[in-house]
Short mmCIF file of C-alpha atoms and ligand atoms in Angstrom, two decimals:
data_model
loop_
_atom_site.label_atom_id
_atom_site.label_comp_id
_atom_site.label_asym_id
_atom_site.label_seq_id
_atom_site.Cartn_x
_atom_site.Cartn_y
_atom_site.Cartn_z
CA UNK A 701 -61.21 397.20 13.37
CA UNK A 702 -62.57 394.67 15.84
CA UNK A 703 -65.01 393.46 13.16
CA UNK A 704 -61.99 392.43 11.08
CA UNK A 705 -61.00 390.17 13.94
CA UNK A 706 -64.35 388.40 13.83
CA UNK A 707 -66.49 390.40 16.28
CA UNK A 708 -70.15 389.41 15.81
CA UNK A 709 -73.57 390.35 17.18
CA UNK A 710 -73.57 387.13 19.18
CA UNK A 711 -70.29 388.17 20.82
CA UNK A 712 -71.68 391.65 21.50
CA UNK A 713 -74.58 390.00 23.30
CA UNK A 714 -72.29 387.80 25.34
CA UNK A 715 -70.32 390.90 26.19
CA UNK A 716 -73.30 393.08 27.23
CA UNK A 717 -72.79 392.71 30.99
CA UNK A 718 -69.09 393.57 30.68
CA UNK A 719 -69.94 396.59 28.54
CA UNK A 720 -72.28 397.78 31.28
CA UNK A 721 -69.45 397.41 33.76
CA UNK A 722 -67.45 399.79 31.58
CA UNK A 723 -65.11 397.16 30.10
CA UNK A 724 -63.86 397.13 26.51
CA UNK A 725 -63.98 394.09 24.22
CA UNK A 726 -60.71 392.87 22.71
CA UNK A 727 -59.24 389.80 21.05
CA UNK A 728 -55.96 388.24 22.16
CA UNK A 729 -53.66 388.33 19.11
CA UNK A 730 -50.43 387.29 20.82
CA UNK A 731 -49.32 385.78 24.10
CA UNK A 732 -45.81 386.44 25.32
CA UNK A 733 -43.99 385.60 28.50
CA UNK A 734 -44.42 389.17 29.68
CA UNK A 735 -48.06 389.67 28.77
CA UNK A 736 -50.62 389.79 26.00
CA UNK A 737 -51.10 391.76 22.81
CA UNK A 738 -54.80 392.45 22.19
CA UNK A 739 -56.78 394.09 19.39
CA UNK A 740 -59.49 396.55 20.37
CA UNK A 741 -61.74 398.65 18.18
CA UNK A 742 -59.21 401.47 18.54
CA UNK A 743 -56.07 399.54 17.80
CA UNK A 744 -53.59 397.20 19.44
CA UNK A 745 -52.63 397.30 23.10
CA UNK A 746 -50.47 395.43 25.55
CA UNK A 747 -52.47 393.89 28.37
CA UNK A 748 -51.86 391.94 31.55
CA UNK A 749 -54.03 389.55 33.54
CA UNK A 750 -55.99 390.98 36.43
CA UNK A 751 -54.83 389.80 39.85
CA UNK A 752 -57.88 387.56 40.14
CA UNK A 753 -57.41 385.92 36.71
CA UNK A 754 -53.71 385.53 37.38
CA UNK A 755 -54.54 383.74 40.61
CA UNK A 756 -57.17 381.51 38.96
CA UNK A 757 -54.76 380.65 36.16
CA UNK A 758 -52.89 378.47 38.64
CA UNK A 759 -55.78 375.99 38.46
CA UNK A 760 -57.86 377.07 35.52
CA UNK A 761 -56.69 378.10 32.07
CA UNK A 762 -55.25 381.54 31.35
CA UNK A 763 -56.48 383.31 28.21
CA UNK A 764 -54.99 382.02 24.97
CA UNK A 765 -54.53 383.53 21.53
CA UNK A 766 -57.94 383.81 19.86
CA UNK A 767 -59.79 384.47 23.12
CA UNK A 768 -62.24 387.34 23.42
CA UNK A 769 -61.60 389.25 26.63
CA UNK A 770 -63.01 392.12 28.67
CA UNK A 771 -60.46 394.88 29.24
CA UNK A 772 -60.19 397.57 31.85
CA UNK A 773 -58.37 400.46 30.23
CA UNK A 774 -56.10 402.31 32.64
CA UNK A 775 -54.77 405.26 30.71
CA UNK A 776 -53.02 406.46 33.89
CA UNK A 777 -50.81 403.40 34.17
CA UNK A 778 -50.61 402.77 30.45
CA UNK A 779 -51.31 399.03 30.59
CA UNK A 780 -54.72 397.49 30.01
CA UNK A 781 -55.97 394.75 32.33
CA UNK A 782 -57.80 391.59 31.23
CA UNK A 783 -60.68 391.24 33.68
CA UNK A 784 -62.64 388.38 32.09
CA UNK A 785 -62.58 385.86 29.26
CA UNK A 786 -65.71 385.22 27.16
CA UNK A 787 -66.90 381.63 26.84
CA UNK A 788 -64.96 379.79 24.13
CA UNK A 789 -66.64 378.28 21.09
CA UNK A 790 -63.73 375.99 20.35
CA UNK A 791 -60.42 375.12 22.02
CA UNK A 792 -57.31 373.51 20.70
CA UNK A 793 -55.56 371.70 23.53
CA UNK A 794 -52.35 369.87 24.06
CA UNK A 795 -51.29 367.50 26.78
CA UNK A 796 -48.82 369.41 28.97
CA UNK A 797 -45.33 367.98 29.15
CA UNK A 798 -45.38 368.13 32.98
CA UNK A 799 -45.94 365.03 35.07
CA UNK A 800 -49.60 365.89 35.61
CA UNK A 801 -50.19 365.74 31.86
CA UNK A 802 -52.84 368.42 32.12
CA UNK A 803 -54.62 369.76 29.07
CA UNK A 804 -53.13 373.05 27.95
CA UNK A 805 -55.18 375.44 25.85
CA UNK A 806 -52.99 376.69 23.05
CA UNK A 807 -55.60 378.48 20.97
CA UNK A 808 -59.23 379.45 21.38
CA UNK A 809 -62.12 380.11 19.00
CA UNK A 810 -60.55 378.52 15.94
CA UNK A 811 -63.00 377.96 13.09
CA UNK A 812 -61.03 375.80 10.68
CA UNK A 813 -58.17 373.38 11.36
CA UNK A 814 -56.17 372.48 8.27
CA UNK A 815 -54.70 369.02 8.81
CA UNK A 816 -51.68 369.17 6.53
CA UNK A 817 -49.93 366.10 5.16
CA UNK A 818 -47.61 365.65 2.24
CA UNK A 819 -48.32 363.45 -0.80
CA UNK A 820 -44.82 362.12 -1.01
CA UNK A 821 -43.75 358.62 -0.05
CA UNK A 822 -44.63 359.02 3.62
CA UNK A 823 -48.29 359.88 3.27
CA UNK A 824 -49.38 358.31 6.54
CA UNK A 825 -53.11 357.67 7.11
CA UNK A 826 -52.60 356.85 10.79
CA UNK A 827 -50.91 360.16 11.41
CA UNK A 828 -53.62 362.05 9.53
CA UNK A 829 -56.35 360.45 11.60
CA UNK A 830 -54.57 361.46 14.82
CA UNK A 831 -54.42 365.06 13.71
CA UNK A 832 -58.04 364.77 12.61
CA UNK A 833 -58.96 363.51 16.05
CA UNK A 834 -57.30 366.56 17.62
CA UNK A 835 -59.22 368.78 15.20
CA UNK A 836 -62.61 367.15 15.87
CA UNK A 837 -61.91 367.36 19.56
CA UNK A 838 -61.35 371.11 19.33
CA UNK A 839 -64.80 371.77 17.94
CA UNK A 840 -63.45 373.46 14.80
CA UNK A 841 -64.12 372.26 11.23
CA UNK A 842 -61.27 370.03 10.02
CA UNK A 843 -60.09 370.27 6.42
CA UNK A 844 -57.50 367.76 5.22
CA UNK A 845 -54.84 369.32 3.01
CA UNK A 846 -52.65 367.04 0.94
CA UNK A 847 -49.61 369.04 -0.14
CA UNK A 848 -46.96 368.47 -2.80
CA UNK A 849 -49.48 366.85 -5.16
CA UNK A 850 -46.79 367.39 -7.82
CA UNK A 851 -44.78 364.58 -6.17
CA UNK A 852 -47.54 361.97 -6.44
CA UNK A 853 -47.86 359.78 -9.52
CA UNK A 854 -51.54 359.13 -8.66
CA UNK A 855 -52.84 362.08 -6.62
CA UNK A 856 -56.53 361.17 -7.04
CA UNK A 857 -55.90 357.56 -6.03
CA UNK A 858 -53.90 358.59 -2.96
CA UNK A 859 -56.58 361.11 -2.04
CA UNK A 860 -59.32 358.47 -2.27
CA UNK A 861 -57.76 356.53 0.64
CA UNK A 862 -57.67 359.66 2.76
CA UNK A 863 -61.22 360.69 1.84
CA UNK A 864 -62.32 357.32 3.21
CA UNK A 865 -60.90 358.07 6.65
CA UNK A 866 -61.74 361.78 6.75
CA UNK A 867 -65.28 361.11 7.99
CA UNK A 868 -66.81 363.76 5.78
CA UNK A 869 -64.16 366.45 6.27
CA UNK A 870 -63.17 368.03 2.94
CA UNK A 871 -59.94 366.69 1.44
CA UNK A 872 -58.10 369.18 -0.78
CA UNK A 873 -55.01 368.71 -2.93
CA UNK A 874 -52.46 371.49 -3.31
CA UNK A 875 -49.12 372.03 -4.90
CA UNK A 876 -47.37 375.16 -3.75
CA UNK A 877 -44.68 374.45 -6.31
CA UNK A 878 -47.16 374.52 -9.21
CA UNK A 879 -49.41 377.08 -7.52
CA UNK A 880 -52.37 374.68 -7.65
CA UNK A 881 -55.29 374.43 -5.23
CA UNK A 882 -54.56 377.44 -3.03
CA UNK A 883 -57.79 379.32 -3.71
CA UNK A 884 -60.15 376.46 -2.80
CA UNK A 885 -58.17 376.18 0.44
CA UNK A 886 -58.71 379.79 1.42
CA UNK A 887 -62.35 379.54 0.35
CA UNK A 888 -62.87 377.24 3.35
CA UNK A 889 -62.36 380.18 5.71
CA UNK A 890 -64.88 383.04 5.68
CA UNK A 891 -63.78 386.63 6.42
CA UNK A 892 -63.39 387.02 10.19
CA UNK A 893 -62.97 383.27 10.70
CA UNK A 894 -59.73 381.87 12.11
CA UNK A 895 -57.77 378.99 10.62
CA UNK A 896 -54.68 377.11 11.81
CA UNK A 897 -52.38 374.63 10.10
CA UNK A 898 -51.29 371.53 11.95
CA UNK A 899 -49.17 368.62 10.75
CA UNK A 900 -45.71 367.09 11.00
CA UNK A 901 -42.66 369.11 10.17
CA UNK A 902 -41.61 369.15 6.53
CA UNK A 903 -45.08 368.66 5.06
CA UNK A 904 -45.17 372.21 3.66
CA UNK A 905 -46.98 374.30 6.29
CA UNK A 906 -44.59 377.28 6.17
CA UNK A 907 -44.77 377.26 2.40
CA UNK A 908 -48.58 377.42 2.60
CA UNK A 909 -48.49 380.20 5.19
CA UNK A 910 -46.22 382.20 2.90
CA UNK A 911 -48.53 381.57 -0.03
CA UNK A 912 -51.53 382.72 2.06
CA UNK A 913 -49.75 385.85 3.17
CA UNK A 914 -48.61 386.83 -0.29
CA UNK A 915 -46.38 389.85 -0.05
CA UNK A 916 -46.63 389.93 3.76
CA UNK A 917 -44.50 386.84 4.05
CA UNK A 918 -41.53 388.67 5.52
CA UNK A 919 -43.58 389.67 8.54
CA UNK A 920 -44.32 386.13 9.60
CA UNK A 921 -40.76 385.02 8.91
CA UNK A 922 -39.62 387.67 11.36
CA UNK A 923 -42.17 386.53 13.95
CA UNK A 924 -41.14 382.90 13.80
CA UNK A 925 -37.46 383.69 13.98
CA UNK A 926 -37.98 385.68 17.14
CA UNK A 927 -40.00 382.86 18.68
CA UNK A 928 -37.48 380.17 17.88
CA UNK A 929 -34.74 382.05 19.63
CA UNK A 930 -36.90 382.71 22.63
CA UNK A 931 -36.84 386.44 22.04
CA UNK A 932 -40.29 387.90 22.25
CA UNK A 933 -40.89 391.23 20.70
CA UNK A 934 -44.06 392.79 22.03
CA UNK A 935 -45.23 393.76 18.59
CA UNK A 936 -45.28 390.29 17.05
CA UNK A 937 -48.75 389.08 16.20
CA UNK A 938 -49.69 385.44 16.33
CA UNK A 939 -53.15 386.07 14.90
CA UNK A 940 -52.75 387.71 11.51
CA UNK A 941 -55.16 389.02 8.90
CA UNK A 942 -54.85 387.38 5.51
CA UNK A 943 -55.57 389.17 2.25
CA UNK A 944 -59.27 388.42 1.68
CA UNK A 945 -60.28 388.82 5.33
CA UNK A 946 -59.66 385.39 6.86
CA UNK A 947 -57.42 385.15 9.93
CA UNK A 948 -54.48 382.82 10.45
CA UNK A 949 -53.39 381.78 13.90
CA UNK A 950 -49.76 380.72 14.14
CA UNK A 951 -48.42 380.46 17.68
CA UNK A 952 -45.30 378.55 18.65
CA UNK A 953 -46.16 374.90 19.02
CA UNK A 954 -49.53 375.01 17.31
CA UNK A 955 -48.35 373.37 14.12
CA UNK A 956 -47.45 370.21 15.98
CA UNK A 957 -50.57 370.23 18.14
CA UNK A 958 -51.83 366.79 17.13
CA UNK A 959 -48.49 365.15 17.64
CA UNK A 960 -48.66 364.65 21.39
CA UNK A 961 -52.21 363.37 21.16
CA UNK A 962 -51.04 361.22 18.25
CA UNK A 963 -49.07 359.03 20.57
CA UNK A 964 -51.95 358.59 22.94
CA UNK A 965 -54.48 357.57 20.38
CA UNK A 966 -58.11 358.22 19.87
CA UNK A 967 -59.24 356.77 23.19
CA UNK A 968 -57.35 359.50 25.05
CA UNK A 969 -58.58 362.21 22.74
CA UNK A 970 -62.11 361.14 23.54
CA UNK A 971 -61.36 359.69 26.95
CA UNK A 972 -64.45 361.18 28.61
CA UNK A 973 -66.70 359.42 26.08
CA UNK A 974 -64.74 356.21 26.46
CA UNK A 975 -65.26 356.37 30.23
CA UNK A 976 -68.97 357.00 29.79
CA UNK A 977 -69.41 353.87 27.69
CA UNK A 978 -68.07 351.94 30.66
CA UNK A 979 -71.17 352.96 32.61
CA UNK A 980 -73.62 351.41 30.15
CA UNK A 981 -75.58 348.53 31.66
CA UNK A 982 -74.57 346.10 28.89
CA UNK A 983 -70.97 345.49 27.87
CA UNK A 984 -71.94 345.25 24.21
CA UNK A 985 -74.23 348.28 24.36
CA UNK A 986 -74.87 349.77 20.91
CA UNK A 987 -75.67 353.17 22.51
CA UNK A 988 -78.91 353.58 20.59
CA UNK A 989 -82.02 352.11 22.28
CA UNK A 990 -80.50 349.81 24.92
CA UNK A 991 -81.85 350.23 28.46
CA UNK A 992 -79.35 351.77 30.89
CA UNK A 993 -77.23 353.36 28.15
CA UNK A 994 -74.95 355.96 29.71
CA UNK A 995 -74.33 357.69 26.38
CA UNK A 996 -78.03 358.25 25.67
CA UNK A 997 -78.46 359.51 29.23
CA UNK A 998 -75.57 361.92 28.83
CA UNK A 999 -76.92 363.16 25.49
CA UNK A 1000 -80.31 363.78 27.08
CA UNK A 1001 -78.92 365.55 30.14
CA UNK A 1002 -76.64 367.67 27.96
CA UNK A 1003 -73.49 366.26 29.59
CA UNK A 1004 -72.37 365.01 26.17
CA UNK A 1005 -72.39 367.26 23.12
CA UNK A 1006 -74.23 365.52 20.24
CA UNK A 1007 -71.70 366.88 17.73
CA UNK A 1008 -68.78 365.35 19.59
CA UNK A 1009 -70.61 362.07 19.93
CA UNK A 1010 -71.26 362.05 16.17
CA UNK A 1011 -67.57 362.76 15.49
CA UNK A 1012 -66.48 360.02 17.86
CA UNK A 1013 -68.73 357.52 16.12
CA UNK A 1014 -67.68 358.53 12.61
CA UNK A 1015 -64.01 358.50 13.48
CA UNK A 1016 -64.33 355.23 15.38
CA UNK A 1017 -65.89 353.45 12.42
CA UNK A 1018 -63.30 354.77 10.01
CA UNK A 1019 -60.47 353.97 12.38
CA UNK A 1020 -61.47 350.33 12.60
CA UNK A 1021 -61.20 350.05 8.82
CA UNK A 1022 -57.88 351.90 8.67
CA UNK A 1023 -56.52 349.84 11.56
CA UNK A 1024 -57.26 346.62 9.67
CA UNK A 1025 -55.67 347.98 6.54
CA UNK A 1026 -52.58 349.17 8.43
CA UNK A 1027 -52.20 345.73 9.98
CA UNK A 1028 -52.43 344.04 6.56
CA UNK A 1029 -49.80 346.41 5.17
CA UNK A 1030 -47.50 345.85 8.15
CA UNK A 1031 -47.85 342.05 7.83
CA UNK A 1032 -47.00 342.20 4.13
CA UNK A 1033 -43.95 344.35 4.86
CA UNK A 1034 -42.87 341.89 7.55
CA UNK A 1035 -43.15 338.98 5.14
CA UNK A 1036 -41.14 340.83 2.50
CA UNK A 1037 -38.50 341.72 5.07
CA UNK A 1038 -38.09 338.20 6.43
CA UNK A 1039 -37.94 336.83 2.87
CA UNK A 1040 -35.17 339.32 2.08
CA UNK A 1041 -33.39 338.47 5.34
CA UNK A 1042 -33.33 334.75 4.74
CA UNK A 1043 -32.06 335.40 1.22
CA UNK A 1044 -29.17 337.48 2.65
CA UNK A 1045 -28.57 334.81 5.25
CA UNK A 1046 -28.32 332.06 2.63
CA UNK A 1047 -25.98 334.20 0.54
CA UNK A 1048 -23.74 334.89 3.56
CA UNK A 1049 -23.51 331.21 4.36
CA UNK A 1050 -22.59 330.46 0.78
CA UNK A 1051 -19.82 333.08 0.92
CA UNK A 1052 -18.54 331.68 4.20
CA UNK A 1053 -18.39 328.18 2.86
CA UNK A 1054 -16.61 329.51 -0.21
CA UNK A 1055 -14.04 331.35 1.96
CA UNK A 1056 -13.39 328.35 4.22
CA UNK A 1057 -12.79 326.00 1.35
P1 GDP B 2249 -43.12 372.74 7.25
O1 GDP B 2249 -42.04 372.16 8.10
O2 GDP B 2249 -44.37 371.93 7.33
O3 GDP B 2249 -43.36 374.18 7.49
O4 GDP B 2249 -42.64 372.56 5.72
P2 GDP B 2249 -41.99 373.62 4.70
O5 GDP B 2249 -43.01 374.59 4.23
O6 GDP B 2249 -40.77 374.19 5.32
O7 GDP B 2249 -41.63 372.69 3.47
C1 GDP B 2249 -40.72 371.61 3.56
C2 GDP B 2249 -40.11 371.36 2.20
O8 GDP B 2249 -41.11 370.98 1.24
C3 GDP B 2249 -39.43 372.59 1.62
O9 GDP B 2249 -38.23 372.18 1.03
C4 GDP B 2249 -40.39 373.07 0.55
O10 GDP B 2249 -39.76 373.73 -0.51
C5 GDP B 2249 -41.02 371.78 0.08
N1 GDP B 2249 -42.38 372.01 -0.50
C6 GDP B 2249 -43.36 372.75 0.04
N2 GDP B 2249 -44.46 372.74 -0.76
C7 GDP B 2249 -44.15 371.98 -1.82
C8 GDP B 2249 -44.87 371.56 -3.04
O11 GDP B 2249 -46.02 371.90 -3.28
N3 GDP B 2249 -44.21 370.72 -3.89
C9 GDP B 2249 -42.95 370.30 -3.65
N4 GDP B 2249 -42.39 369.47 -4.54
N5 GDP B 2249 -42.25 370.68 -2.55
C10 GDP B 2249 -42.83 371.49 -1.66
ZN1 ZN B 2250 -74.61 352.59 25.77
#
């Protein structure tokens, strides 16, 4: 059972010390106000944080959906206790709404982030790149999904613009209406891997989730309804198995995860890297062979992950191009608008003169 949830030999190794201490491995499949739902090899259980973890959670991060945890099973008291959290491979974070603006982990160990955007009139490259930035930042593999391809008169042409900014991430077209492109989408997620869908509301995420789930769609509808009304049933799963073996993570708030970062921009998403570049000896440092380069030093010391640095560079280059294009488009729109305004203005004056005469 736990293999279905993505348990691997590598995880078993990371867990060895906990196993020796008599703890049981489990994956967090739902987080509710009153505790966690976890999947063990023997089935699902409710679990609570140990006193120590609960205390640490004031400063550090409590376990999130997708986390692998070490459980103490207390058959006497009925409830299992989460004693430890295994190191996370990836984390999807969100800036907390509180005044401190701390990073909040909303899902852990995600493998694939589907950045979903609709191919109707408001296909917005800037928004897509913000969601992409959040996905790169998480450490998961981003896949751009352009939905409602049936509404575009030139789907391939529209997709070409997005491919240019996707920095190598796959860009896939789907139409849920025509049932096109769903299989290639699911093929991006191997059995036992976890995917999430993020993107603005109305782009077609629920429709895709329903298509993924096939006949199980009623289950997820019930889950979301309960969440929206703030009622939390202990049995609702936020990490669900899809037909075919992939896993879908769908917690409240995850679909809009890039949105808060979207307002802050790329520099905040990669603010640690941005800060580092400030420590380079030369202001115009190219971060390759320059003496006193803080980035190269951080890469060598291991303080900076080479993968993240590569993503930052790729995204940065693409963003500059998109930025320029967005500015040109905005200028053109401005010109059109002011031309239309002065036309209206002249017409109004003509009418006024006519009325006064
Ligand atoms: P969400 O807010 O991202 O979950 O978006 P929904 O899945 O609720 O979809 C928003 C609207 O788009 C609904 O009216 C859907 O019927 C419609 N929609 C979803 N997928 C498609 C599609 O492939 N083609 C068209 N034409 N409409 C779609
Ligand atoms: Zn440098």
